[in-house]
């Protein structure tokens, strides 16, 4: 079995990509309230700061900052993924391996994690999170995607409401 090496730095900031197993599913946006409730419940038991988050139909990207002295993002993802899946009706077909592991067959087992290195890296990943619906051609303007922390960032004055990620070259991102 492969052993994945993860950078575990207490109090650090991380970028994540988490995917559904079925990449053609719209499960995340269909059940956005359940996902939000699950994240809120996780925050209560295992606090972290949400720097940026976007939820698309079949995957999500986020940037989190963990509390000082805490590097356990894996526990938080386990709680979120399990809590979300547990409250959904069991309609998926399971493989023998999934059944043996007690899995639901909703999430990909792994996720992408990146330790943020500096302010430039942070800005790049936060922008990437907010641009993602436009990148996937779900909207023409970033502000038009409802499942994003972009709206909170606009209220905080971090972005203008009409920011769409034009890279200055005149080409669409």
JSON list of C-alpha atoms in Angstrom, two decimals, residues 24-159:
[
{"chain": "A", "resi": 24, "resn": "UNK", "atom": "CA", "xyz": [-20.13, 13.61, -13.06]},
{"chain": "A", "resi": 25, "resn": "UNK", "atom": "CA", "xyz": [-22.20, 14.09, -9.92]},
{"chain": "A", "resi": 26, "resn": "UNK", "atom": "CA", "xyz": [-23.75, 17.35, -8.76]},
{"chain": "A", "resi": 27, "resn": "UNK", "atom": "CA", "xyz": [-24.06, 16.02, -5.22]},
{"chain": "A", "resi": 28, "resn": "UNK", "atom": "CA", "xyz": [-22.15, 18.84, -3.51]},
{"chain": "A", "resi": 29, "resn": "UNK", "atom": "CA", "xyz": [-24.30, 21.69, -4.84]},
{"chain": "A", "resi": 30, "resn": "UNK", "atom": "CA", "xyz": [-27.51, 19.63, -4.61]},
{"chain": "A", "resi": 31, "resn": "UNK", "atom": "CA", "xyz": [-26.78, 19.13, -0.91]},
{"chain": "A", "resi": 32, "resn": "UNK", "atom": "CA", "xyz": [-24.98, 22.41, -0.19]},
{"chain": "A", "resi": 33, "resn": "UNK", "atom": "CA", "xyz": [-26.93, 23.04, 3.03]},
{"chain": "A", "resi": 34, "resn": "UNK", "atom": "CA", "xyz": [-25.93, 19.62, 4.37]},
{"chain": "A", "resi": 35, "resn": "UNK", "atom": "CA", "xyz": [-22.30, 20.30, 3.46]},
{"chain": "A", "resi": 36, "resn": "UNK", "atom": "CA", "xyz": [-22.43, 23.71, 5.17]},
{"chain": "A", "resi": 37, "resn": "UNK", "atom": "CA", "xyz": [-24.00, 22.18, 8.30]},
{"chain": "A", "resi": 38, "resn": "UNK", "atom": "CA", "xyz": [-21.34, 19.49, 8.35]},
{"chain": "A", "resi": 39, "resn": "UNK", "atom": "CA", "xyz": [-18.52, 22.02, 8.06]},
{"chain": "A", "resi": 40, "resn": "UNK", "atom": "CA", "xyz": [-20.05, 24.19, 10.82]},
{"chain": "A", "resi": 41, "resn": "UNK", "atom": "CA", "xyz": [-20.34, 21.17, 13.12]},
{"chain": "A", "resi": 42, "resn": "UNK", "atom": "CA", "xyz": [-16.72, 20.24, 12.39]},
{"chain": "A", "resi": 43, "resn": "UNK", "atom": "CA", "xyz": [-15.58, 23.80, 13.13]},
{"chain": "A", "resi": 44, "resn": "UNK", "atom": "CA", "xyz": [-17.28, 23.59, 16.52]},
{"chain": "A", "resi": 45, "resn": "UNK", "atom": "CA", "xyz": [-15.45, 20.42, 17.53]},
{"chain": "A", "resi": 46, "resn": "UNK", "atom": "CA", "xyz": [-12.19, 20.95, 15.61]},
{"chain": "A", "resi": 47, "resn": "UNK", "atom": "CA", "xyz": [-11.68, 24.67, 14.96]},
{"chain": "A", "resi": 48, "resn": "UNK", "atom": "CA", "xyz": [-9.83, 26.09, 11.97]},
{"chain": "A", "resi": 49, "resn": "UNK", "atom": "CA", "xyz": [-10.06, 29.30, 9.96]},
{"chain": "A", "resi": 50, "resn": "UNK", "atom": "CA", "xyz": [-11.59, 29.22, 6.49]},
{"chain": "A", "resi": 51, "resn": "UNK", "atom": "CA", "xyz": [-9.51, 31.62, 4.42]},
{"chain": "A", "resi": 52, "resn": "UNK", "atom": "CA", "xyz": [-11.23, 30.69, 1.14]},
{"chain": "A", "resi": 53, "resn": "UNK", "atom": "CA", "xyz": [-13.62, 27.99, -0.06]},
{"chain": "A", "resi": 54, "resn": "UNK", "atom": "CA", "xyz": [-15.48, 27.18, -3.25]},
{"chain": "A", "resi": 55, "resn": "UNK", "atom": "CA", "xyz": [-17.84, 24.28, -3.80]},
{"chain": "A", "resi": 56, "resn": "UNK", "atom": "CA", "xyz": [-18.49, 23.04, -7.31]},
{"chain": "A", "resi": 57, "resn": "UNK", "atom": "CA", "xyz": [-20.74, 20.16, -8.35]},
{"chain": "A", "resi": 58, "resn": "UNK", "atom": "CA", "xyz": [-18.18, 17.39, -7.93]},
{"chain": "A", "resi": 59, "resn": "UNK", "atom": "CA", "xyz": [-15.24, 18.91, -6.07]},
{"chain": "A", "resi": 60, "resn": "UNK", "atom": "CA", "xyz": [-14.18, 21.73, -3.81]},
{"chain": "A", "resi": 61, "resn": "UNK", "atom": "CA", "xyz": [-11.11, 23.81, -3.15]},
{"chain": "A", "resi": 62, "resn": "UNK", "atom": "CA", "xyz": [-10.29, 25.58, 0.06]},
{"chain": "A", "resi": 63, "resn": "UNK", "atom": "CA", "xyz": [-7.59, 27.34, 2.02]},
{"chain": "A", "resi": 64, "resn": "UNK", "atom": "CA", "xyz": [-7.56, 26.72, 5.78]},
{"chain": "A", "resi": 65, "resn": "UNK", "atom": "CA", "xyz": [-5.40, 28.02, 8.59]},
{"chain": "A", "resi": 66, "resn": "UNK", "atom": "CA", "xyz": [-5.12, 25.64, 11.53]},
{"chain": "A", "resi": 67, "resn": "UNK", "atom": "CA", "xyz": [-4.89, 26.77, 15.16]},
{"chain": "A", "resi": 68, "resn": "UNK", "atom": "CA", "xyz": [-1.48, 27.23, 16.77]},
{"chain": "A", "resi": 69, "resn": "UNK", "atom": "CA", "xyz": [-0.08, 23.90, 17.87]},
{"chain": "A", "resi": 70, "resn": "UNK", "atom": "CA", "xyz": [-2.49, 21.89, 15.66]},
{"chain": "A", "resi": 71, "resn": "UNK", "atom": "CA", "xyz": [-1.56, 20.17, 12.39]},
{"chain": "A", "resi": 72, "resn": "UNK", "atom": "CA", "xyz": [-4.40, 17.63, 12.16]},
{"chain": "A", "resi": 73, "resn": "UNK", "atom": "CA", "xyz": [-6.19, 18.61, 8.97]},
{"chain": "A", "resi": 74, "resn": "UNK", "atom": "CA", "xyz": [-6.66, 14.90, 8.19]},
{"chain": "A", "resi": 75, "resn": "UNK", "atom": "CA", "xyz": [-9.01, 14.52, 11.18]},
{"chain": "A", "resi": 76, "resn": "UNK", "atom": "CA", "xyz": [-11.06, 17.49, 10.01]},
{"chain": "A", "resi": 77, "resn": "UNK", "atom": "CA", "xyz": [-11.43, 16.07, 6.49]},
{"chain": "A", "resi": 78, "resn": "UNK", "atom": "CA", "xyz": [-12.37, 12.69, 7.90]},
{"chain": "A", "resi": 79, "resn": "UNK", "atom": "CA", "xyz": [-15.08, 14.28, 10.06]},
{"chain": "A", "resi": 80, "resn": "UNK", "atom": "CA", "xyz": [-16.41, 16.40, 7.17]},
{"chain": "A", "resi": 81, "resn": "UNK", "atom": "CA", "xyz": [-16.44, 13.57, 4.64]},
{"chain": "A", "resi": 82, "resn": "UNK", "atom": "CA", "xyz": [-17.97, 11.06, 7.07]},
{"chain": "A", "resi": 83, "resn": "UNK", "atom": "CA", "xyz": [-20.53, 13.50, 8.46]},
{"chain": "A", "resi": 84, "resn": "UNK", "atom": "CA", "xyz": [-21.70, 14.55, 5.00]},
{"chain": "A", "resi": 85, "resn": "UNK", "atom": "CA", "xyz": [-21.91, 11.00, 3.67]},
{"chain": "A", "resi": 86, "resn": "UNK", "atom": "CA", "xyz": [-23.67, 9.66, 6.78]},
{"chain": "A", "resi": 87, "resn": "UNK", "atom": "CA", "xyz": [-26.63, 12.00, 6.29]},
{"chain": "A", "resi": 88, "resn": "UNK", "atom": "CA", "xyz": [-27.19, 11.19, 2.60]},
{"chain": "A", "resi": 89, "resn": "UNK", "atom": "CA", "xyz": [-29.51, 8.41, 1.45]},
{"chain": "A", "resi": 90, "resn": "UNK", "atom": "CA", "xyz": [-27.63, 5.25, 0.45]},
{"chain": "A", "resi": 91, "resn": "UNK", "atom": "CA", "xyz": [-28.14, 5.10, -3.30]},
{"chain": "A", "resi": 92, "resn": "UNK", "atom": "CA", "xyz": [-24.62, 4.44, -4.57]},
{"chain": "A", "resi": 93, "resn": "UNK", "atom": "CA", "xyz": [-23.42, 1.04, -5.75]},
{"chain": "A", "resi": 94, "resn": "UNK", "atom": "CA", "xyz": [-20.42, -0.14, -3.74]},
{"chain": "A", "resi": 95, "resn": "UNK", "atom": "CA", "xyz": [-17.47, -2.19, -4.86]},
{"chain": "A", "resi": 96, "resn": "UNK", "atom": "CA", "xyz": [-16.42, -5.14, -2.71]},
{"chain": "A", "resi": 97, "resn": "UNK", "atom": "CA", "xyz": [-13.45, -3.09, -1.47]},
{"chain": "A", "resi": 98, "resn": "UNK", "atom": "CA", "xyz": [-15.66, -0.16, -0.47]},
{"chain": "A", "resi": 99, "resn": "UNK", "atom": "CA", "xyz": [-18.08, -2.49, 1.28]},
{"chain": "A", "resi": 100, "resn": "UNK", "atom": "CA", "xyz": [-15.24, -4.23, 3.17]},
{"chain": "A", "resi": 101, "resn": "UNK", "atom": "CA", "xyz": [-13.86, -0.86, 4.30]},
{"chain": "A", "resi": 102, "resn": "UNK", "atom": "CA", "xyz": [-17.28, 0.40, 5.39]},
{"chain": "A", "resi": 103, "resn": "UNK", "atom": "CA", "xyz": [-17.10, 3.24, 2.85]},
{"chain": "A", "resi": 104, "resn": "UNK", "atom": "CA", "xyz": [-20.05, 4.96, 1.22]},
{"chain": "A", "resi": 105, "resn": "UNK", "atom": "CA", "xyz": [-18.57, 5.35, -2.27]},
{"chain": "A", "resi": 106, "resn": "UNK", "atom": "CA", "xyz": [-19.19, 9.10, -2.31]},
{"chain": "A", "resi": 107, "resn": "UNK", "atom": "CA", "xyz": [-15.71, 10.61, -1.88]},
{"chain": "A", "resi": 108, "resn": "UNK", "atom": "CA", "xyz": [-12.40, 9.86, -3.50]},
{"chain": "A", "resi": 109, "resn": "UNK", "atom": "CA", "xyz": [-10.24, 8.34, -0.79]},
{"chain": "A", "resi": 110, "resn": "UNK", "atom": "CA", "xyz": [-7.41, 10.81, -1.16]},
{"chain": "A", "resi": 111, "resn": "UNK", "atom": "CA", "xyz": [-7.32, 14.57, -1.45]},
{"chain": "A", "resi": 112, "resn": "UNK", "atom": "CA", "xyz": [-4.76, 17.09, -2.59]},
{"chain": "A", "resi": 113, "resn": "UNK", "atom": "CA", "xyz": [-3.04, 19.14, 0.10]},
{"chain": "A", "resi": 114, "resn": "UNK", "atom": "CA", "xyz": [-0.45, 21.88, -0.32]},
{"chain": "A", "resi": 115, "resn": "UNK", "atom": "CA", "xyz": [1.33, 23.70, 2.50]},
{"chain": "A", "resi": 116, "resn": "UNK", "atom": "CA", "xyz": [1.21, 27.44, 1.77]},
{"chain": "A", "resi": 117, "resn": "UNK", "atom": "CA", "xyz": [4.78, 28.74, 1.64]},
{"chain": "A", "resi": 118, "resn": "UNK", "atom": "CA", "xyz": [4.50, 32.53, 1.72]},
{"chain": "A", "resi": 119, "resn": "UNK", "atom": "CA", "xyz": [2.23, 35.51, 1.02]},
{"chain": "A", "resi": 120, "resn": "UNK", "atom": "CA", "xyz": [2.57, 35.17, -2.76]},
{"chain": "A", "resi": 121, "resn": "UNK", "atom": "CA", "xyz": [1.67, 31.47, -2.61]},
{"chain": "A", "resi": 122, "resn": "UNK", "atom": "CA", "xyz": [-1.26, 32.32, -0.33]},
{"chain": "A", "resi": 123, "resn": "UNK", "atom": "CA", "xyz": [-2.62, 34.97, -2.70]},
{"chain": "A", "resi": 124, "resn": "UNK", "atom": "CA", "xyz": [-2.21, 32.65, -5.69]},
{"chain": "A", "resi": 125, "resn": "UNK", "atom": "CA", "xyz": [-4.19, 29.84, -4.04]},
{"chain": "A", "resi": 126, "resn": "UNK", "atom": "CA", "xyz": [-6.93, 32.09, -2.65]},
{"chain": "A", "resi": 127, "resn": "UNK", "atom": "CA", "xyz": [-7.37, 33.61, -6.12]},
{"chain": "A", "resi": 128, "resn": "UNK", "atom": "CA", "xyz": [-7.40, 30.11, -7.64]},
{"chain": "A", "resi": 129, "resn": "UNK", "atom": "CA", "xyz": [-10.18, 29.07, -5.25]},
{"chain": "A", "resi": 130, "resn": "UNK", "atom": "CA", "xyz": [-12.30, 32.06, -6.20]},
{"chain": "A", "resi": 131, "resn": "UNK", "atom": "CA", "xyz": [-11.61, 31.78, -9.94]},
{"chain": "A", "resi": 132, "resn": "UNK", "atom": "CA", "xyz": [-12.48, 28.11, -10.14]},
{"chain": "A", "resi": 133, "resn": "UNK", "atom": "CA", "xyz": [-16.15, 28.43, -11.18]},
{"chain": "A", "resi": 134, "resn": "UNK", "atom": "CA", "xyz": [-15.07, 30.68, -14.04]},
{"chain": "A", "resi": 135, "resn": "UNK", "atom": "CA", "xyz": [-12.23, 28.33, -14.98]},
{"chain": "A", "resi": 136, "resn": "UNK", "atom": "CA", "xyz": [-14.80, 25.53, -15.30]},
{"chain": "A", "resi": 137, "resn": "UNK", "atom": "CA", "xyz": [-17.06, 27.85, -17.35]},
{"chain": "A", "resi": 138, "resn": "UNK", "atom": "CA", "xyz": [-19.88, 27.66, -14.83]},
{"chain": "A", "resi": 139, "resn": "UNK", "atom": "CA", "xyz": [-20.18, 31.46, -14.74]},
{"chain": "A", "resi": 140, "resn": "UNK", "atom": "CA", "xyz": [-18.85, 34.43, -16.68]},
{"chain": "A", "resi": 141, "resn": "UNK", "atom": "CA", "xyz": [-18.20, 36.46, -13.54]},
{"chain": "A", "resi": 142, "resn": "UNK", "atom": "CA", "xyz": [-16.75, 35.12, -10.31]},
{"chain": "A", "resi": 143, "resn": "UNK", "atom": "CA", "xyz": [-19.42, 37.02, -8.35]},
{"chain": "A", "resi": 144, "resn": "UNK", "atom": "CA", "xyz": [-22.15, 34.97, -10.03]},
{"chain": "A", "resi": 145, "resn": "UNK", "atom": "CA", "xyz": [-21.17, 31.68, -8.37]},
{"chain": "A", "resi": 146, "resn": "UNK", "atom": "CA", "xyz": [-23.14, 31.36, -5.12]},
{"chain": "A", "resi": 147, "resn": "UNK", "atom": "CA", "xyz": [-21.09, 28.63, -3.39]},
{"chain": "A", "resi": 148, "resn": "UNK", "atom": "CA", "xyz": [-17.92, 30.59, -2.73]},
{"chain": "A", "resi": 149, "resn": "UNK", "atom": "CA", "xyz": [-16.23, 32.58, 0.01]},
{"chain": "A", "resi": 150, "resn": "UNK", "atom": "CA", "xyz": [-15.65, 35.23, -2.65]},
{"chain": "A", "resi": 151, "resn": "UNK", "atom": "CA", "xyz": [-18.76, 37.05, -1.44]},
{"chain": "A", "resi": 152, "resn": "UNK", "atom": "CA", "xyz": [-17.42, 37.19, 2.12]},
{"chain": "A", "resi": 153, "resn": "UNK", "atom": "CA", "xyz": [-14.07, 38.46, 0.77]},
{"chain": "A", "resi": 154, "resn": "UNK", "atom": "CA", "xyz": [-15.86, 41.25, -1.13]},
{"chain": "A", "resi": 155, "resn": "UNK", "atom": "CA", "xyz": [-17.70, 42.30, 2.04]},
{"chain": "A", "resi": 156, "resn": "UNK", "atom": "CA", "xyz": [-14.33, 42.37, 3.85]},
{"chain": "A", "resi": 157, "resn": "UNK", "atom": "CA", "xyz": [-12.89, 44.61, 1.14]},
{"chain": "A", "resi": 158, "resn": "UNK", "atom": "CA", "xyz": [-10.39, 42.03, -0.14]},
{"chain": "A", "resi": 159, "resn": "UNK", "atom": "CA", "xyz": [-11.85, 42.02, -3.66]}
]
